[in-house]
CSV table of C-alpha atoms in Angstrom, one decimal:
chain,number,residue,atom,x,y,z
A,1,MET,CA,18.0,7.1,-87.7
A,2,SER,CA,20.7,8.5,-87.0
A,3,ALA,CA,21.0,11.7,-87.1
A,4,ARG,CA,24.5,11.6,-88.8
A,5,ARG,CA,24.3,12.1,-92.7
A,6,VAL,CA,23.8,8.7,-94.1
A,7,TYR,CA,24.4,8.6,-98.1
A,8,LEU,CA,21.8,7.2,-100.3
A,9,LEU,CA,22.4,7.0,-103.7
A,10,PRO,CA,19.9,4.8,-105.3
A,11,LEU,CA,19.4,6.5,-108.6
A,12,ILE,CA,21.8,9.1,-110.5
A,13,ALA,CA,20.4,10.8,-112.9
A,14,VAL,CA,22.0,14.0,-114.6
A,15,SER,CA,21.8,15.8,-117.9
A,16,LEU,CA,25.1,15.3,-120.2
A,17,SER,CA,25.9,16.0,-124.0
A,18,ILE,CA,28.0,14.9,-126.5
A,19,ALA,CA,31.1,17.0,-126.2
A,20,SER,CA,33.4,15.2,-128.6
A,21,CYS,CA,30.9,13.1,-131.5
A,22,THR,CA,32.2,12.8,-134.8
A,23,GLY,CA,30.9,14.3,-137.5
A,24,ASP,CA,27.6,11.9,-137.9
A,25,HIS,CA,26.1,13.0,-134.7
A,26,ARG,CA,26.6,16.9,-134.7
A,27,ASN,CA,23.0,17.2,-135.5
A,28,ILE,CA,22.2,15.0,-132.3
A,29,LYS,CA,19.7,16.5,-129.9
A,30,HIS,CA,19.0,14.8,-127.0
A,31,ILE,CA,20.0,11.1,-126.2
A,32,SER,CA,19.7,8.7,-123.2
A,33,LEU,CA,21.7,5.9,-121.8
A,34,VAL,CA,20.6,4.0,-118.4
A,35,GLY,CA,22.9,1.9,-116.4
A,36,ALA,CA,22.9,0.2,-112.9
A,37,GLY,CA,25.0,-2.0,-110.6
A,38,ALA,CA,27.3,-1.6,-108.0
A,39,SER,CA,27.1,0.9,-105.4
A,40,PHE,CA,30.4,0.8,-104.0
A,41,PRO,CA,31.7,3.3,-106.9
A,42,ALA,CA,28.2,5.3,-106.8
A,43,PRO,CA,29.0,8.3,-104.7
A,44,LEU,CA,32.5,8.6,-107.4
A,45,TYR,CA,29.6,8.0,-110.5
A,46,GLU,CA,27.6,11.0,-109.1
A,47,ARG,CA,30.6,13.9,-109.2
A,48,TRP,CA,31.2,12.3,-112.2
A,49,LEU,CA,27.8,13.0,-113.4
A,50,SER,CA,28.0,16.0,-112.3
A,51,ASP,CA,31.0,17.6,-113.2
A,52,TYR,CA,30.5,15.8,-117.0
A,53,ASN,CA,26.9,17.9,-117.4
A,54,GLN,CA,29.1,21.2,-116.6
A,55,LYS,CA,30.8,20.8,-120.6
A,56,ASN,CA,28.2,18.3,-121.8
A,57,PRO,CA,24.1,19.1,-121.3
A,58,ASN,CA,22.6,17.1,-124.3
A,59,VAL,CA,22.6,13.4,-123.2
A,60,GLU,CA,20.7,11.9,-120.1
A,61,ILE,CA,22.2,9.4,-118.6
A,62,ASN,CA,20.6,7.2,-115.5
A,63,TYR,CA,22.8,5.2,-112.9
A,64,GLN,CA,21.0,3.5,-110.0
A,65,ALA,CA,23.1,1.3,-107.9
A,66,ILE,CA,21.0,-1.6,-107.4
A,67,GLY,CA,24.0,-4.0,-106.4
A,68,SER,CA,26.7,-5.8,-108.8
A,69,SER,CA,24.2,-9.0,-109.4
A,70,ALA,CA,21.4,-7.4,-110.1
A,71,GLY,CA,23.5,-4.8,-112.6
A,72,VAL,CA,24.9,-7.6,-114.2
A,73,GLN,CA,21.5,-9.8,-114.7
A,74,GLN,CA,20.0,-6.0,-116.4
A,75,LEU,CA,23.0,-6.1,-118.8
A,76,ILE,CA,22.2,-10.1,-119.6
A,77,GLU,CA,18.6,-8.9,-119.8
A,78,GLY,CA,19.2,-6.2,-121.6
A,79,THR,CA,17.5,-3.3,-120.3
A,80,VAL,CA,20.6,-1.2,-119.5
A,81,ASP,CA,23.1,0.6,-122.1
A,82,PHE,CA,25.8,-0.3,-119.3
A,83,ALA,CA,26.4,-2.0,-115.6
A,84,ALA,CA,29.0,-1.8,-112.8
A,85,SER,CA,29.9,-4.4,-110.8
A,86,ASP,CA,32.7,-4.7,-107.8
A,87,VAL,CA,34.0,-8.1,-109.7
A,88,GLY,CA,33.4,-7.4,-113.2
A,89,ILE,CA,32.1,-10.3,-115.2
A,90,THR,CA,32.2,-14.3,-115.1
A,91,SER,CA,32.8,-16.0,-118.3
A,92,GLU,CA,29.8,-17.8,-117.8
A,93,GLN,CA,27.7,-14.6,-117.3
A,94,ALA,CA,29.0,-13.4,-120.7
A,95,ALA,CA,28.4,-15.7,-123.0
A,96,LYS,CA,24.7,-15.1,-121.9
A,97,ILE,CA,25.3,-11.8,-123.5
A,98,LYS,CA,24.6,-12.3,-127.3
A,99,ARG,CA,25.8,-8.6,-128.0
A,100,GLY,CA,29.2,-9.2,-126.7
A,101,VAL,CA,30.4,-7.8,-123.6
A,102,ILE,CA,33.5,-5.1,-122.7
A,103,ALA,CA,34.9,-4.5,-118.8
A,104,LEU,CA,36.6,-1.7,-117.8
A,105,PRO,CA,37.9,-1.1,-114.8
A,106,ILE,CA,37.3,2.3,-114.2
A,107,THR,CA,38.2,3.1,-110.0
A,108,ALA,CA,39.9,1.2,-107.0
A,109,GLY,CA,39.2,0.9,-103.6
A,110,SER,CA,38.9,-0.4,-100.1
A,111,ILE,CA,36.8,-2.6,-98.3
A,112,VAL,CA,36.7,-1.7,-95.0
A,113,LEU,CA,35.6,-3.2,-91.5
A,114,ALA,CA,33.6,0.0,-90.4
A,115,TYR,CA,31.9,-0.2,-86.7
A,116,ASN,CA,30.2,1.5,-83.8
A,117,LEU,CA,31.4,2.0,-80.4
A,118,ARG,CA,31.1,5.6,-80.0
A,119,GLN,CA,27.4,5.5,-78.4
A,120,VAL,CA,28.5,3.5,-75.4
A,121,ALA,CA,32.7,5.3,-75.2
A,122,GLN,CA,30.7,8.3,-74.5
A,123,GLN,CA,28.2,6.7,-72.3
A,124,SER,CA,31.2,4.7,-70.5
A,125,PRO,CA,34.0,7.4,-69.4
A,126,GLN,CA,35.8,4.1,-68.1
A,127,VAL,CA,35.7,2.9,-71.6
A,128,ASN,CA,38.6,3.4,-74.3
A,129,VAL,CA,38.4,3.3,-77.5
A,130,PRO,CA,40.7,4.5,-80.5
A,131,THR,CA,39.3,5.8,-84.0
A,132,THR,CA,41.3,2.6,-85.0
A,133,LEU,CA,40.9,-0.8,-83.5
A,134,ARG,CA,43.6,-3.2,-84.1
A,135,LEU,CA,41.7,-6.4,-85.6
A,136,PRO,CA,43.9,-9.9,-86.1
A,137,ARG,CA,43.3,-11.4,-88.8
A,138,GLN,CA,41.7,-14.6,-87.0
A,139,VAL,CA,39.8,-12.5,-85.1
A,140,TYR,CA,37.4,-10.7,-87.5
A,141,VAL,CA,37.0,-13.5,-89.3
A,142,ASP,CA,35.7,-15.3,-85.9
A,143,ILE,CA,33.5,-12.4,-85.7
A,144,PHE,CA,31.7,-12.8,-88.7
A,145,LEU,CA,31.6,-16.4,-88.2
A,146,GLY,CA,29.8,-15.2,-85.0
A,147,LYS,CA,32.5,-17.4,-82.7
A,148,ILE,CA,33.5,-14.0,-81.6
A,149,THR,CA,30.4,-12.3,-80.1
A,150,ASN,CA,31.2,-9.7,-77.0
A,151,TRP,CA,33.7,-6.5,-77.7
A,152,ASN,CA,35.8,-7.7,-74.5
A,153,HIS,CA,36.7,-11.0,-76.5
A,154,PRO,CA,40.2,-10.9,-74.8
A,155,GLY,CA,41.8,-11.9,-78.9
A,156,ILE,CA,40.8,-8.6,-79.2
A,157,ALA,CA,42.0,-6.9,-76.2
A,158,ALA,CA,45.4,-8.6,-76.9
A,159,ALA,CA,45.6,-6.9,-80.2
A,160,ASN,CA,44.7,-3.0,-78.8
A,161,PRO,CA,46.8,-3.1,-75.1
A,162,GLY,CA,46.3,0.1,-73.3
A,163,VAL,CA,42.9,-0.1,-74.3
A,164,SER,CA,39.6,-0.4,-72.5
A,165,LEU,CA,37.2,-2.3,-74.6
A,166,PRO,CA,33.1,-2.6,-73.6
A,167,ASN,CA,31.5,-5.3,-72.4
A,168,LEU,CA,29.0,-5.2,-75.0
A,169,PRO,CA,27.8,-7.8,-77.6
A,170,ILE,CA,28.9,-7.5,-81.5
A,171,GLN,CA,26.5,-7.0,-83.8
A,172,VAL,CA,27.3,-8.1,-87.7
A,173,VAL,CA,26.1,-6.2,-90.2
A,174,HIS,CA,25.9,-7.5,-94.0
A,175,ARG,CA,24.5,-7.3,-97.1
A,176,THR,CA,21.4,-8.6,-98.3
A,177,ASP,CA,21.4,-8.1,-101.6
A,178,GLY,CA,23.5,-9.5,-103.9
A,179,SER,CA,27.0,-8.0,-104.2
A,180,GLY,CA,30.0,-7.4,-105.4
A,181,THR,CA,31.8,-5.8,-102.0
A,182,THR,CA,30.7,-9.4,-100.5
A,183,SER,CA,32.0,-11.2,-103.0
A,184,VAL,CA,35.2,-9.3,-102.2
A,185,LEU,CA,35.1,-9.9,-98.6
A,186,THR,CA,34.4,-13.4,-98.8
A,187,GLN,CA,37.6,-13.7,-101.7
A,188,HIS,CA,39.6,-12.5,-98.7
A,189,LEU,CA,38.1,-14.6,-95.9
A,190,SER,CA,38.6,-17.8,-98.2
A,191,ALA,CA,41.5,-17.3,-98.5
A,192,ILE,CA,42.7,-17.0,-95.4
A,193,SER,CA,40.1,-18.8,-93.3
A,194,PRO,CA,39.8,-23.2,-94.1
A,195,GLU,CA,36.8,-22.9,-91.7
A,196,TRP,CA,35.1,-19.8,-93.4
A,197,LYS,CA,35.8,-21.5,-96.7
A,198,ARG,CA,34.4,-24.8,-95.8
A,199,LYS,CA,31.1,-23.1,-94.3
A,200,LEU,CA,30.3,-20.5,-96.6
A,201,GLY,CA,32.6,-20.1,-99.0
A,202,ALA,CA,33.3,-16.8,-101.6
A,203,GLY,CA,30.6,-15.2,-103.7
A,204,LYS,CA,28.0,-12.0,-103.9
A,205,SER,CA,25.5,-13.6,-101.6
A,206,VAL,CA,26.7,-15.5,-99.2
A,207,ALA,CA,24.7,-18.2,-96.1
A,208,TRP,CA,25.7,-15.7,-93.2
A,209,GLN,CA,25.5,-17.7,-89.8
A,210,VAL,CA,25.1,-14.0,-87.4
A,211,GLY,CA,24.3,-10.8,-87.8
A,212,ILE,CA,21.4,-8.6,-89.4
A,213,GLY,CA,21.3,-7.2,-93.4
A,214,GLY,CA,21.0,-3.9,-95.0
A,215,LYS,CA,20.5,-3.2,-98.9
A,216,GLY,CA,23.7,-1.9,-100.6
A,217,ASN,CA,27.0,0.0,-98.9
A,218,GLU,CA,24.0,2.8,-97.7
A,219,GLY,CA,21.7,0.6,-96.0
A,220,VAL,CA,25.0,-1.1,-94.2
A,221,THR,CA,26.6,2.3,-93.3
A,222,ALA,CA,22.7,3.5,-91.7
A,223,LEU,CA,22.9,0.1,-89.4
A,224,ILE,CA,25.9,0.5,-88.4
A,225,GLN,CA,25.1,4.2,-87.7
A,226,GLN,CA,22.0,3.1,-85.4
A,227,ILE,CA,23.6,0.1,-83.6
A,228,PRO,CA,25.6,0.3,-81.1
A,229,GLY,CA,28.2,-2.5,-80.9
A,230,ALA,CA,27.8,-3.3,-84.7
A,231,ILE,CA,30.4,-3.7,-87.0
A,232,GLY,CA,30.1,-4.3,-91.1
A,233,TYR,CA,31.8,-3.9,-94.1
A,234,VAL,CA,31.0,-1.2,-96.8
A,235,GLU,CA,33.2,0.9,-99.8
A,236,TYR,CA,35.9,2.8,-97.5
A,237,VAL,CA,34.0,6.5,-99.3
A,238,TYR,CA,31.2,5.4,-97.3
A,239,ALA,CA,32.9,5.1,-93.8
A,240,LYS,CA,34.6,8.7,-95.0
A,241,GLN,CA,31.7,10.4,-95.6
A,242,ASN,CA,30.0,9.2,-92.2
A,243,LYS,CA,33.0,9.5,-90.1
A,244,LEU,CA,32.8,5.8,-88.8
A,245,PRO,CA,36.2,4.5,-87.6
A,246,VAL,CA,37.4,1.5,-89.5
A,247,ALA,CA,39.5,-1.6,-88.1
A,248,ALA,CA,43.0,-1.4,-89.1
A,249,LEU,CA,43.3,-5.0,-90.1
A,250,GLU,CA,46.0,-7.6,-89.8
A,251,ASN,CA,47.8,-8.6,-93.2
A,252,LYS,CA,49.7,-11.1,-94.3
A,253,SER,CA,53.0,-10.2,-93.4
A,254,GLY,CA,51.5,-9.8,-89.6
A,255,ASN,CA,51.2,-5.5,-89.9
A,256,TYR,CA,48.0,-4.2,-89.1
A,257,ILE,CA,47.1,-1.9,-91.8
A,258,THR,CA,44.6,1.1,-92.4
A,259,PRO,CA,43.0,2.0,-95.5
A,260,THR,CA,45.3,4.4,-97.1
A,261,PRO,CA,45.7,6.2,-100.8
A,262,LYS,CA,49.4,4.4,-100.1
A,263,SER,CA,48.3,1.2,-98.9
A,264,VAL,CA,45.9,0.5,-101.2
A,265,ALA,CA,47.1,1.6,-104.3
A,266,GLN,CA,50.5,-0.9,-103.1
A,267,THR,CA,48.1,-3.6,-103.1
A,268,LEU,CA,47.2,-2.5,-106.8
A,269,GLU,CA,50.7,-2.9,-107.8
A,270,SER,CA,50.4,-6.6,-107.5
A,271,VAL,CA,47.1,-7.1,-109.3
A,272,LYS,CA,48.5,-7.6,-112.6
A,273,LEU,CA,44.6,-7.4,-115.1
A,274,PRO,CA,45.2,-9.6,-118.6
A,275,ASP,CA,44.6,-7.6,-122.0
A,276,ASN,CA,41.9,-10.0,-122.9
A,277,ASN,CA,39.6,-9.3,-120.1
A,278,LEU,CA,41.2,-6.6,-117.7
A,279,ILE,CA,39.6,-8.4,-115.0
A,280,ALA,CA,42.1,-10.0,-111.7
A,281,PHE,CA,42.0,-10.2,-107.9
A,282,ILE,CA,44.1,-10.6,-105.1
A,283,THR,CA,42.5,-12.1,-102.5
A,284,ASP,CA,45.5,-11.9,-100.0
A,285,PRO,CA,48.3,-9.7,-100.7
A,286,THR,CA,52.5,-10.8,-100.0
A,287,ASP,CA,53.5,-6.9,-99.3
A,288,ALA,CA,54.3,-5.6,-96.3
A,289,GLN,CA,52.8,-2.4,-96.2
A,290,SER,CA,49.4,-3.7,-98.5
A,291,TYR,CA,46.1,-3.1,-97.2
A,292,PRO,CA,44.3,-6.6,-97.8
A,293,VAL,CA,41.1,-6.1,-99.0
A,294,VAL,CA,41.4,-4.2,-102.4
A,295,THR,CA,39.3,-4.4,-105.2
A,296,TYR,CA,38.6,-2.5,-108.6
A,297,SER,CA,35.5,-1.6,-109.6
A,298,TRP,CA,34.2,-2.4,-113.5
A,299,LEU,CA,31.9,-0.5,-115.9
A,300,LEU,CA,30.5,-3.3,-118.1
A,301,THR,CA,30.0,-2.3,-122.0
A,302,TYR,CA,28.4,-4.1,-125.1
A,303,HIS,CA,30.6,-4.6,-127.8
A,304,GLN,CA,28.0,-4.1,-130.3
A,305,TYR,CA,25.1,-1.4,-129.6
A,306,PRO,CA,22.0,-1.0,-132.4
A,307,ASN,CA,22.6,2.7,-132.0
A,308,ARG,CA,25.4,4.2,-132.7
A,309,VAL,CA,25.1,7.6,-131.3
A,310,LYS,CA,24.5,5.3,-127.8
A,311,ALA,CA,28.2,3.5,-128.4
A,312,GLN,CA,29.9,6.9,-129.2
A,313,VAL,CA,28.5,8.5,-126.5
A,314,LEU,CA,29.8,5.9,-124.1
A,315,LYS,CA,33.0,5.9,-125.3
A,316,ASN,CA,33.3,9.7,-125.2
A,317,PHE,CA,32.1,9.4,-121.2
A,318,VAL,CA,34.7,6.7,-120.9
A,319,ASP,CA,37.2,8.3,-122.1
A,320,TRP,CA,36.3,11.4,-120.2
A,321,VAL,CA,36.7,9.4,-116.7
A,322,VAL,CA,40.0,7.7,-117.3
A,323,ILE,CA,41.6,11.1,-117.8
A,324,GLU,CA,39.8,13.5,-115.9
A,325,GLY,CA,37.5,12.0,-114.0
A,326,GLN,CA,40.4,10.3,-112.0
A,327,LYS,CA,40.9,13.7,-110.3
A,328,SER,CA,37.8,13.3,-108.4
A,329,SER,CA,38.6,9.6,-107.0
A,330,LEU,CA,41.4,10.6,-104.2
A,331,GLU,CA,39.5,13.5,-102.9
A,332,LEU,CA,36.5,11.0,-102.3
A,333,GLY,CA,38.2,8.5,-100.9
A,334,TYR,CA,39.0,6.0,-104.0
A,335,ILE,CA,42.5,5.3,-105.6
A,336,PRO,CA,43.5,6.7,-109.2
A,337,LEU,CA,44.1,4.4,-112.0
A,338,SER,CA,48.0,3.6,-112.9
A,339,LYS,CA,48.7,4.6,-116.1
A,340,LYS,CA,49.2,1.6,-117.4
A,341,VAL,CA,45.5,0.6,-116.6
A,342,VAL,CA,44.5,3.7,-118.2
A,343,LEU,CA,45.9,2.9,-121.1
A,344,GLN,CA,44.5,-0.5,-121.2
A,345,VAL,CA,41.2,0.4,-120.6
A,346,GLN,CA,41.5,2.9,-123.4
A,347,SER,CA,42.3,0.3,-126.0
A,348,ALA,CA,39.8,-1.9,-125.0
A,349,VAL,CA,37.0,1.3,-124.7
A,350,ASN,CA,37.9,1.2,-128.7
A,351,LYS,CA,36.5,-2.2,-129.6
A,352,ILE,CA,32.6,-0.9,-129.0
A,353,ALA,CA,31.1,-1.2,-131.8
A,354,GLN,CA,33.4,-2.9,-133.7
C-alpha cells in the first residue's frame, strides 16, 4: 500500500438528533436510520453527518458506501431507510418498490481520469510529465478499449507537445462492483464512440476488455496509487484528497478541460431535471468550456414510511443538507446545488409520507 493516504469510507456512523420535529415527536429520545449506496458522495456524507451531529445528537444515521447498484437493491428489498445512487433509479427498479420512491439530487461532481506517472518521473530524469496530461477523446476511449497500451503512444504525445512520456505500459483500473460512477463514464464513452457503444455499451457494470478491478472509488484510488503507469476513473474528490494528477479531457468543442468548479458547473447548467422524477444526465455537453463527464448524485427515499418519526427525521436532514450542507461542497471538491435545484428538492421531499 502506498504511503499516501487513501480515504476508505465503507461505513459512516454518526449520532444525530431531531432538531425540528413537529410537536408529535418532541418526546423522542433516540431513533436510527440506515442508508447505503454510492461511494461517489461518501466523503461529503461523512462531513454532513459530522456537522449535523454538532446540533442534533439524538438520531443515529448509518451510511454504508457499497456502490450504487447494491444501495438500490437494498432499497428494493426494504433493508435500508434510504439509498444513494449516482444514476438515480430506473422506472423498472422503482416499480418493484411498493412503498414508492423519491429521487433527490443531493450533490454533484465530476468523474476524472487519474493516473500514476509520478514514480516513473522521479526515477527517470529524462521523463517530463506535467501535472495535467491532455487526453484526446479517441485516445481515452482507446485506452479503455485496450487499443492504446503504452504511455509514449503517438496519440498521447501529439496532444502533449514538449512532454517526454515514459516507455511504460498503461495499466487500466476499473470498478468491480455495480457502480454509478461506471455508468456515468460508460454513458459518456458510448456517446462519443460508436465502437465503444457496440462492444461494451453503458451500465453500472460492463465487460471490461482490459485492466484490473477495484471495489468502490476508494479501491480504484488505492490501486492507481500502488501501480506505476496506472490510469483509472474516480470521483474527483478521491483524486483530490489523495493528490493524484488528473487528465484534461477533450470536450465536444475540441477544448481540453480540467475538472474545476466552474467547468463542472457549466456542464450542470445544461442538465434540465424534470419535475416528475428529478433525474437527468448529459452525456456529451456542447458548451465550449464544459468538462465532459459530470453527474448529480441522488439520495433515494421511500414515499411512504410506516414509522412517521423516521419520515420526519429524514425530511429534516434533507432540508438541512440542501441549505447548510451545501456550504461544505466546494471545500471538498463537489458542486453545490443551484437555487433552482434546491427548490425542486425541497418540493419533492415534502411528498414523503403524504
